[in-house]
Amino acid sequence: MNTAAATGHHRSTCENCGTWLQGGYCHLCGQSAHNPTRHFGHAVEEIFESFWHLDGRVFRTLRDLFVPGRVANAYLAGHRVRYIAPLRLFVVLTALTFFTAKLVMTPVISVDTDPLPQDAASLAEGAGPAAPPRAAPEGLEESFAALDSVAAVERERAHLLRDLARDDAPRALGFVFAEAQRRIDAAADARILELGAEPTPRATPSPEPADGSDAVAARPAATAADPDGADTGTAETVASGNAFVDRTMRNWERLARDPRAIAQFLFGAAPATLFVLVPLFAVLLRIAYFFTRRPYLEHVVIALYSHAWLMLALLLVFCTSALGDWAGARVPVIGTVLSALVFALVCWMPLYLLWMQRRVYRQAWWLTVLKYLAIGYVYAMLFGTVAVGVIGFSLFTM
């Protein structure tokens, strides 16, 4: 009776778990006694309360993260509600950092710089000046029907095959590429026959092996008309008999033709590498500080906040570097200042980790430096090993 009167218009029991309420929140499941669907004011209040509560935690976590060891020490001391959980913070910052890296740090190069294939170029020698750009019709037949010479048909066929060879779809769909190449050749040959000429015999692409290997590629990269296979100077990969090696090397050759694709690929593989390294880094901390009697999960928290700081610093480096390149072309002084800021951030990253290790574990400086160097050396070797493994696996599955 007294509880019901104290809560006013609130229900006497929790709507979620049925527990008797003793205040504005259920002491068992934590759900609020307010029902936002019953009162418009409560709905607005809940929206703003949630927003400012989250915003406060984000701002406080990022602000305190700039002070080495502050967030980790507070979290391990039990002040967890103030900050974003370490795993969530690490995941969000990692995703944001490498997404930004793909946008601002990937080099911009010309995509379509390949010359015409040799057979199409020879046919086009006597075709006169190139026709002005035209809007591409919807279908293959309409595309070739708009052309009025054999040379133009061959050029159109070559460009379609080139675009097909550059497609980023998985290699397991080789039969799709073989069918697409067959349809392009058939449409081109039909138009050549309509123009009163005899089409050149085409090499029939072999189907994709059933086991998914790339010993015989189904893409049009090996045809005479494919510029990526004939004019780039890159020899076709010789089959080694190992499906993993053949597939990986062929995918790497495809990436090697485009530096922008390499940068995007490496930035895409970096998060997976870090997710593997964080628990390994915690193992190194556990070994180095075995006599501190800290449980392994505390070392995981320290490792997560350490890597979260690295991601935040890299995010600032990427954004500042991109801003410096843009501003430096207009106001050189600003570009110089931002370049110095990037240099300072890069230098501060390892010093921050050393200072954080000293503040969290509270050991003498000389001992902290020795352990820091030992952990850094082993971590660098682990980083190289894991990175090679992740890159190799990503090359195989791309």
GROMACS .gro file of C-alpha atoms in nm:
model
  398
    1MET     CA    1   0.000   0.000   0.000
    2ASN     CA    2   0.271   0.250   0.101
    3THR     CA    3   0.486   0.154  -0.200
    4ALA     CA    4   0.197   0.199  -0.438
    5ALA     CA    5   0.123   0.540  -0.292
    6ALA     CA    6   0.488   0.642  -0.316
    7THR     CA    7   0.509   0.552  -0.681
    8GLY     CA    8   0.191   0.745  -0.765
    9HIS     CA    9   0.069   0.655  -1.108
   10HIS     CA   10   0.338   0.387  -1.151
   11ARG     CA   11   0.240   0.022  -1.160
   12SER     CA   12   0.298  -0.166  -0.835
   13THR     CA   13   0.483  -0.443  -1.020
   14CYS     CA   14   0.745  -0.438  -1.295
   15GLU     CA   15   0.593  -0.484  -1.640
   16ASN     CA   16   0.898  -0.680  -1.752
   17CYS     CA   17   0.958  -0.935  -1.475
   18GLY     CA   18   0.664  -0.887  -1.238
   19THR     CA   19   0.881  -0.793  -0.937
   20TRP     CA   20   0.723  -0.564  -0.676
   21LEU     CA   21   0.851  -0.210  -0.737
   22GLN     CA   22   1.026  -0.015  -0.463
   23GLY     CA   23   1.105   0.300  -0.659
   24GLY     CA   24   1.135   0.440  -1.009
   25TYR     CA   25   1.330   0.137  -1.136
   26CYS     CA   26   1.299  -0.237  -1.087
   27HIS     CA   27   1.572  -0.358  -0.852
   28LEU     CA   28   1.581  -0.698  -1.026
   29CYS     CA   29   1.593  -0.622  -1.401
   30GLY     CA   30   1.657  -0.246  -1.398
   31GLN     CA   31   1.361  -0.146  -1.616
   32SER     CA   32   1.213   0.199  -1.553
   33ALA     CA   33   0.866   0.222  -1.398
   34HIS     CA   34   0.778   0.487  -1.655
   35ASN     CA   35   0.603   0.354  -1.964
   36PRO     CA   36   0.696   0.581  -2.258
   37THR     CA   37   0.404   0.447  -2.464
   38ARG     CA   38   0.148   0.570  -2.209
   39HIS     CA   39   0.260   0.931  -2.175
   40PHE     CA   40   0.411   1.157  -2.441
   41GLY     CA   41   0.612   1.351  -2.183
   42HIS     CA   42   0.777   1.032  -2.060
   43ALA     CA   43   0.868   0.935  -2.417
   44VAL     CA   44   1.039   1.271  -2.482
   45GLU     CA   45   1.212   1.254  -2.144
   46GLU     CA   46   1.347   0.904  -2.217
   47ILE     CA   47   1.482   1.006  -2.558
   48PHE     CA   48   1.675   1.306  -2.423
   49GLU     CA   49   1.790   1.125  -2.111
   50SER     CA   50   1.932   0.838  -2.317
   51PHE     CA   51   2.099   1.078  -2.560
   52TRP     CA   52   2.269   1.293  -2.297
   53HIS     CA   53   2.366   0.991  -2.089
   54LEU     CA   54   2.537   0.828  -2.388
   55ASP     CA   55   2.690   1.156  -2.500
   56GLY     CA   56   2.833   1.215  -2.153
   57ARG     CA   57   2.992   0.871  -2.141
   58VAL     CA   58   3.142   0.912  -2.488
   59PHE     CA   59   3.287   1.255  -2.413
   60ARG     CA   60   3.420   1.148  -2.071
   61THR     CA   61   3.577   0.829  -2.209
   62LEU     CA   62   3.749   1.002  -2.502
   63ARG     CA   63   3.865   1.290  -2.282
   64ASP     CA   64   4.013   1.066  -2.013
   65LEU     CA   65   4.162   0.831  -2.271
   66PHE     CA   66   4.417   1.104  -2.354
   67VAL     CA   67   4.559   1.068  -2.003
   68PRO     CA   68   4.770   0.748  -1.991
   69GLY     CA   69   4.616   0.484  -1.767
   70ARG     CA   70   4.330   0.694  -1.629
   71VAL     CA   71   4.042   0.507  -1.792
   72ALA     CA   72   4.193   0.162  -1.730
   73ASN     CA   73   4.263   0.236  -1.364
   74ALA     CA   74   3.916   0.381  -1.305
   75TYR     CA   75   3.744   0.091  -1.480
   76LEU     CA   76   3.941  -0.170  -1.286
   77ALA     CA   77   3.872   0.019  -0.962
   78GLY     CA   78   3.500  -0.035  -1.018
   79HIS     CA   79   3.400   0.299  -1.176
   80ARG     CA   80   3.255   0.128  -1.482
   81VAL     CA   81   2.936   0.327  -1.530
   82ARG     CA   82   3.132   0.640  -1.618
   83TYR     CA   83   3.297   0.496  -1.924
   84ILE     CA   84   3.218   0.301  -2.238
   85ALA     CA   85   3.301  -0.068  -2.195
   86PRO     CA   86   3.652  -0.145  -2.327
   87LEU     CA   87   3.549  -0.400  -2.589
   88ARG     CA   88   3.275  -0.176  -2.728
   89LEU     CA   89   3.510   0.124  -2.738
   90PHE     CA   90   3.780  -0.076  -2.915
   91VAL     CA   91   3.541  -0.218  -3.177
   92VAL     CA   92   3.385   0.121  -3.254
   93LEU     CA   93   3.717   0.306  -3.276
   94THR     CA   94   3.874   0.032  -3.489
   95ALA     CA   95   3.586   0.031  -3.736
   96LEU     CA   96   3.578   0.412  -3.750
   97THR     CA   97   3.956   0.443  -3.789
   98PHE     CA   98   3.996   0.207  -4.081
   99PHE     CA   99   3.677   0.326  -4.248
  100THR     CA  100   3.823   0.676  -4.236
  101ALA     CA  101   4.157   0.544  -4.360
  102LYS     CA  102   3.988   0.397  -4.666
  103LEU     CA  103   3.828   0.732  -4.740
  104VAL     CA  104   4.114   0.974  -4.683
  105MET     CA  105   4.436   0.772  -4.712
  106THR     CA  106   4.372   0.555  -5.021
  107PRO     CA  107   4.575   0.696  -5.311
  108VAL     CA  108   4.371   0.832  -5.600
  109ILE     CA  109   4.490   0.698  -5.934
  110SER     CA  110   4.347   0.667  -6.281
  111VAL     CA  111   4.131   0.358  -6.308
  112ASP     CA  112   4.111   0.314  -6.683
  113THR     CA  113   4.461   0.366  -6.822
  114ASP     CA  114   4.507   0.034  -7.005
  115PRO     CA  115   4.558   0.052  -7.381
  116LEU     CA  116   4.325  -0.121  -7.620
  117PRO     CA  117   4.393  -0.490  -7.673
  118GLN     CA  118   4.623  -0.571  -7.960
  119ASP     CA  119   4.362  -0.727  -8.187
  120ALA     CA  120   4.114  -0.443  -8.138
  121ALA     CA  121   4.386  -0.180  -8.180
  122SER     CA  122   4.502  -0.330  -8.508
  123LEU     CA  123   4.146  -0.339  -8.639
  124ALA     CA  124   4.093   0.021  -8.534
  125GLU     CA  125   4.395   0.159  -8.723
  126GLY     CA  126   4.193   0.235  -9.035
  127ALA     CA  127   3.873   0.328  -8.863
  128GLY     CA  128   3.950   0.703  -8.854
  129PRO     CA  129   3.907   0.928  -8.553
  130ALA     CA  130   3.742   0.791  -8.244
  131ALA     CA  131   3.370   0.846  -8.211
  132PRO     CA  132   3.250   1.086  -7.940
  133PRO     CA  133   3.125   0.933  -7.613
  134ARG     CA  134   2.775   0.793  -7.631
  135ALA     CA  135   2.522   0.678  -7.378
  136ALA     CA  136   2.540   0.304  -7.327
  137PRO     CA  137   2.218   0.122  -7.428
  138GLU     CA  138   2.058  -0.115  -7.184
  139GLY     CA  139   2.134  -0.457  -7.339
  140LEU     CA  140   2.419  -0.625  -7.526
  141GLU     CA  141   2.227  -0.647  -7.852
  142GLU     CA  142   2.135  -0.279  -7.842
  143SER     CA  143   2.495  -0.189  -7.752
  144PHE     CA  144   2.638  -0.364  -8.056
  145ALA     CA  145   2.347  -0.271  -8.285
  146ALA     CA  146   2.439   0.098  -8.250
  147LEU     CA  147   2.784   0.032  -8.401
  148ASP     CA  148   2.837   0.056  -8.777
  149SER     CA  149   3.181  -0.101  -8.831
  150VAL     CA  150   3.366  -0.420  -8.741
  151ALA     CA  151   3.641  -0.219  -8.571
  152ALA     CA  152   3.388  -0.045  -8.348
  153VAL     CA  153   3.230  -0.380  -8.256
  154GLU     CA  154   3.570  -0.521  -8.161
  155ARG     CA  155   3.650  -0.216  -7.950
  156GLU     CA  156   3.316  -0.243  -7.769
  157ARG     CA  157   3.367  -0.615  -7.710
  158ALA     CA  158   3.719  -0.552  -7.574
  159HIS     CA  159   3.598  -0.287  -7.331
  160LEU     CA  160   3.314  -0.509  -7.207
  161LEU     CA  161   3.556  -0.797  -7.147
  162ARG     CA  162   3.794  -0.564  -6.968
  163ASP     CA  163   3.520  -0.446  -6.733
  164LEU     CA  164   3.418  -0.807  -6.677
  165ALA     CA  165   3.774  -0.908  -6.589
  166ARG     CA  166   3.795  -0.630  -6.332
  167ASP     CA  167   3.479  -0.730  -6.152
  168ASP     CA  168   3.529  -0.788  -5.778
  169ALA     CA  169   3.282  -1.076  -5.742
  170PRO     CA  170   3.413  -1.393  -5.570
  171ARG     CA  171   3.619  -1.628  -5.783
  172ALA     CA  172   3.387  -1.913  -5.691
  173LEU     CA  173   3.137  -1.761  -5.938
  174GLY     CA  174   3.364  -1.841  -6.233
  175PHE     CA  175   3.082  -2.005  -6.427
  176VAL     CA  176   2.899  -1.670  -6.422
  177PHE     CA  177   3.196  -1.496  -6.584
  178ALA     CA  178   3.225  -1.771  -6.845
  179GLU     CA  179   2.858  -1.730  -6.937
  180ALA     CA  180   2.893  -1.351  -6.948
  181GLN     CA  181   3.193  -1.379  -7.179
  182ARG     CA  182   3.005  -1.620  -7.405
  183ARG     CA  183   2.711  -1.380  -7.432
  184ILE     CA  184   2.939  -1.086  -7.514
  185ASP     CA  185   3.117  -1.285  -7.787
  186ALA     CA  186   2.787  -1.411  -7.928
  187ALA     CA  187   2.638  -1.061  -7.946
  188ALA     CA  188   2.954  -0.922  -8.107
  189ASP     CA  189   2.970  -1.205  -8.364
  190ALA     CA  190   2.602  -1.159  -8.451
  191ARG     CA  191   2.657  -0.790  -8.521
  192ILE     CA  192   2.968  -0.862  -8.729
  193LEU     CA  193   2.763  -1.105  -8.940
  194GLU     CA  194   2.496  -0.836  -8.986
  195LEU     CA  195   2.767  -0.602  -9.115
  196GLY     CA  196   2.862  -0.860  -9.381
  197ALA     CA  197   3.194  -0.970  -9.229
  198GLU     CA  198   3.316  -1.300  -9.088
  199PRO     CA  199   3.367  -1.307  -8.710
  200THR     CA  200   3.703  -1.412  -8.572
  201PRO     CA  201   3.701  -1.756  -8.403
  202ARG     CA  202   3.685  -1.720  -8.027
  203ALA     CA  203   3.853  -1.934  -7.764
  204THR     CA  204   3.586  -2.105  -7.553
  205PRO     CA  205   3.648  -2.041  -7.181
  206SER     CA  206   3.692  -2.345  -6.963
  207PRO     CA  207   3.448  -2.394  -6.675
  208GLU     CA  208   3.548  -2.330  -6.315
  209PRO     CA  209   3.680  -2.645  -6.146
  210ALA     CA  210   3.428  -2.811  -5.918
  211ASP     CA  211   3.659  -2.789  -5.617
  212GLY     CA  212   3.670  -2.409  -5.637
  213SER     CA  213   4.040  -2.397  -5.728
  214ASP     CA  214   4.178  -2.153  -5.980
  215ALA     CA  215   4.394  -2.390  -6.180
  216VAL     CA  216   4.183  -2.297  -6.482
  217ALA     CA  217   4.038  -1.949  -6.448
  218ALA     CA  218   3.689  -1.893  -6.581
  219ARG     CA  219   3.731  -1.520  -6.608
  220PRO     CA  220   3.817  -1.370  -6.945
  221ALA     CA  221   4.164  -1.266  -6.827
  222ALA     CA  222   4.340  -1.527  -7.043
  223THR     CA  223   4.168  -1.441  -7.370
  224ALA     CA  224   4.344  -1.258  -7.647
  225ALA     CA  225   4.102  -0.969  -7.623
  226ASP     CA  226   4.147  -0.909  -7.253
  227PRO     CA  227   4.379  -0.618  -7.190
  228ASP     CA  228   4.460  -0.724  -6.837
  229GLY     CA  229   4.585  -1.056  -6.961
  230ALA     CA  230   4.761  -0.938  -7.277
  231ASP     CA  231   4.873  -0.579  -7.246
  232THR     CA  232   4.971  -0.522  -6.886
  233GLY     CA  233   5.278  -0.738  -6.917
  234THR     CA  234   5.171  -0.958  -6.627
  235ALA     CA  235   5.218  -1.322  -6.711
  236GLU     CA  236   4.948  -1.569  -6.620
  237THR     CA  237   5.020  -1.751  -6.296
  238VAL     CA  238   5.165  -2.096  -6.349
  239ALA     CA  239   4.962  -2.354  -6.159
  240SER     CA  240   5.157  -2.497  -5.867
  241GLY     CA  241   4.917  -2.785  -5.800
  242ASN     CA  242   4.811  -2.628  -5.468
  243ALA     CA  243   4.464  -2.472  -5.488
  244PHE     CA  244   4.531  -2.232  -5.198
  245VAL     CA  245   4.859  -2.103  -5.345
  246ASP     CA  246   4.720  -2.070  -5.697
  247ARG     CA  247   4.411  -1.882  -5.585
  248THR     CA  248   4.608  -1.652  -5.352
  249MET     CA  249   4.870  -1.565  -5.614
  250ARG     CA  250   4.608  -1.495  -5.880
  251ASN     CA  251   4.418  -1.264  -5.646
  252TRP     CA  252   4.742  -1.087  -5.554
  253GLU     CA  253   4.825  -1.031  -5.922
  254ARG     CA  254   4.480  -0.882  -5.967
  255LEU     CA  255   4.543  -0.645  -5.676
  256ALA     CA  256   4.896  -0.560  -5.796
  257ARG     CA  257   4.751  -0.392  -6.106
  258ASP     CA  258   4.582  -0.127  -5.891
  259PRO     CA  259   4.764   0.039  -5.595
  260ARG     CA  260   4.432   0.179  -5.475
  261ALA     CA  261   4.294  -0.172  -5.445
  262ILE     CA  262   4.603  -0.280  -5.247
  263ALA     CA  263   4.557   0.005  -4.998
  264GLN     CA  264   4.188  -0.073  -4.955
  265PHE     CA  265   4.266  -0.442  -4.911
  266LEU     CA  266   4.528  -0.380  -4.641
  267PHE     CA  267   4.304  -0.139  -4.453
  268GLY     CA  268   4.027  -0.398  -4.471
  269ALA     CA  269   4.250  -0.675  -4.331
  270ALA     CA  270   4.388  -0.463  -4.043
  271PRO     CA  271   4.085  -0.491  -3.807
  272ALA     CA  272   4.089  -0.871  -3.818
  273THR     CA  273   4.460  -0.865  -3.736
  274LEU     CA  274   4.402  -0.642  -3.432
  275PHE     CA  275   4.115  -0.857  -3.303
  276VAL     CA  276   4.353  -1.154  -3.296
  277LEU     CA  277   4.637  -0.956  -3.139
  278VAL     CA  278   4.450  -0.804  -2.844
  279PRO     CA  279   4.412  -1.131  -2.646
  280LEU     CA  280   4.770  -1.223  -2.735
  281PHE     CA  281   4.888  -0.888  -2.603
  282ALA     CA  282   4.696  -0.960  -2.282
  283VAL     CA  283   4.881  -1.293  -2.255
  284LEU     CA  284   5.214  -1.108  -2.281
  285LEU     CA  285   5.103  -0.870  -2.005
  286ARG     CA  286   4.997  -1.166  -1.791
  287ILE     CA  287   5.340  -1.326  -1.831
  288ALA     CA  288   5.537  -1.005  -1.775
  289TYR     CA  289   5.336  -0.913  -1.465
  290PHE     CA  290   5.271  -1.261  -1.335
  291PHE     CA  291   5.361  -1.176  -0.975
  292THR     CA  292   5.111  -0.890  -0.957
  293ARG     CA  293   4.842  -1.159  -0.918
  294ARG     CA  294   4.606  -0.980  -1.153
  295PRO     CA  295   4.356  -1.211  -1.326
  296TYR     CA  296   4.387  -1.248  -1.702
  297LEU     CA  297   4.067  -1.053  -1.772
  298GLU     CA  298   4.214  -0.744  -1.609
  299HIS     CA  299   4.504  -0.766  -1.852
  300VAL     CA  300   4.247  -0.796  -2.133
  301VAL     CA  301   4.086  -0.469  -2.018
  302ILE     CA  302   4.427  -0.298  -2.017
  303ALA     CA  303   4.504  -0.438  -2.362
  304LEU     CA  304   4.168  -0.320  -2.499
  305TYR     CA  305   4.211   0.034  -2.370
  306SER     CA  306   4.571   0.040  -2.499
  307HIS     CA  307   4.459  -0.055  -2.848
  308ALA     CA  308   4.160   0.180  -2.826
  309TRP     CA  309   4.405   0.464  -2.768
  310LEU     CA  310   4.613   0.351  -3.066
  311MET     CA  311   4.301   0.353  -3.284
  312LEU     CA  312   4.204   0.700  -3.162
  313ALA     CA  313   4.556   0.830  -3.227
  314LEU     CA  314   4.561   0.674  -3.576
  315LEU     CA  315   4.221   0.828  -3.648
  316LEU     CA  316   4.360   1.169  -3.557
  317VAL     CA  317   4.671   1.102  -3.768
  318PHE     CA  318   4.467   1.008  -4.074
  319CYS     CA  319   4.231   1.305  -4.044
  320THR     CA  320   4.509   1.553  -3.967
  321SER     CA  321   4.722   1.423  -4.254
  322ALA     CA  322   4.435   1.452  -4.501
  323LEU     CA  323   4.350   1.800  -4.373
  324GLY     CA  324   4.717   1.900  -4.399
  325ASP     CA  325   4.736   1.786  -4.761
  326TRP     CA  326   4.426   1.984  -4.844
  327ALA     CA  327   4.524   2.299  -4.650
  328GLY     CA  328   4.892   2.284  -4.747
  329ALA     CA  329   4.805   2.337  -5.114
  330ARG     CA  330   4.623   2.659  -5.018
  331VAL     CA  331   4.803   2.790  -4.707
  332PRO     CA  332   5.150   2.631  -4.676
  333VAL     CA  333   5.192   2.747  -4.316
  334ILE     CA  334   4.884   2.554  -4.203
  335GLY     CA  335   5.008   2.246  -4.388
  336THR     CA  336   5.342   2.270  -4.207
  337VAL     CA  337   5.174   2.302  -3.866
  338LEU     CA  338   4.947   2.004  -3.931
  339SER     CA  339   5.241   1.795  -4.053
  340ALA     CA  340   5.422   1.874  -3.727
  341LEU     CA  341   5.111   1.772  -3.535
  342VAL     CA  342   5.102   1.438  -3.719
  343PHE     CA  343   5.469   1.382  -3.635
  344ALA     CA  344   5.401   1.463  -3.268
  345LEU     CA  345   5.109   1.221  -3.255
  346VAL     CA  346   5.314   0.940  -3.407
  347CYS     CA  347   5.596   1.000  -3.157
  348TRP     CA  348   5.352   1.021  -2.864
  349MET     CA  349   5.187   0.683  -2.936
  350PRO     CA  350   5.470   0.457  -2.803
  351LEU     CA  351   5.546   0.697  -2.517
  352TYR     CA  352   5.180   0.692  -2.416
  353LEU     CA  353   5.181   0.312  -2.397
  354LEU     CA  354   5.496   0.316  -2.181
  355TRP     CA  355   5.349   0.575  -1.945
  356MET     CA  356   5.020   0.384  -1.928
  357GLN     CA  357   5.203   0.063  -1.839
  358ARG     CA  358   5.390   0.246  -1.563
  359ARG     CA  359   5.072   0.400  -1.415
  360VAL     CA  360   4.861   0.085  -1.429
  361TYR     CA  361   5.113  -0.166  -1.291
  362ARG     CA  362   5.298   0.080  -1.063
  363GLN     CA  363   5.646  -0.068  -1.088
  364ALA     CA  364   5.983   0.108  -1.101
  365TRP     CA  365   6.065   0.295  -1.422
  366TRP     CA  366   6.369   0.083  -1.506
  367LEU     CA  367   6.171  -0.238  -1.466
  368THR     CA  368   5.877  -0.097  -1.660
  369VAL     CA  369   6.105   0.004  -1.949
  370LEU     CA  370   6.264  -0.341  -1.963
  371LYS     CA  371   5.927  -0.515  -1.966
  372TYR     CA  372   5.793  -0.263  -2.219
  373LEU     CA  373   6.079  -0.333  -2.460
  374ALA     CA  374   6.048  -0.711  -2.417
  375ILE     CA  375   5.671  -0.705  -2.469
  376GLY     CA  376   5.713  -0.472  -2.768
  377TYR     CA  377   5.968  -0.701  -2.932
  378VAL     CA  378   5.752  -1.013  -2.895
  379TYR     CA  379   5.439  -0.821  -2.995
  380ALA     CA  380   5.609  -0.697  -3.313
  381MET     CA  381   5.692  -1.054  -3.414
  382LEU     CA  382   5.338  -1.166  -3.334
  383PHE     CA  383   5.200  -0.875  -3.534
  384GLY     CA  384   5.402  -0.975  -3.839
  385THR     CA  385   5.301  -1.341  -3.812
  386VAL     CA  386   4.932  -1.271  -3.759
  387ALA     CA  387   4.925  -1.004  -4.030
  388VAL     CA  388   5.074  -1.242  -4.286
  389GLY     CA  389   4.822  -1.509  -4.193
  390VAL     CA  390   4.523  -1.273  -4.209
  391ILE     CA  391   4.638  -1.121  -4.539
  392GLY     CA  392   4.692  -1.467  -4.689
  393PHE     CA  393   4.350  -1.586  -4.577
  394SER     CA  394   4.187  -1.267  -4.705
  395LEU     CA  395   4.359  -1.308  -5.041
  396PHE     CA  396   4.229  -1.661  -5.067
  397THR     CA  397   3.870  -1.573  -4.978
  398MET     CA  398   3.835  -1.245  -5.171
   0.00000   0.00000   0.00000
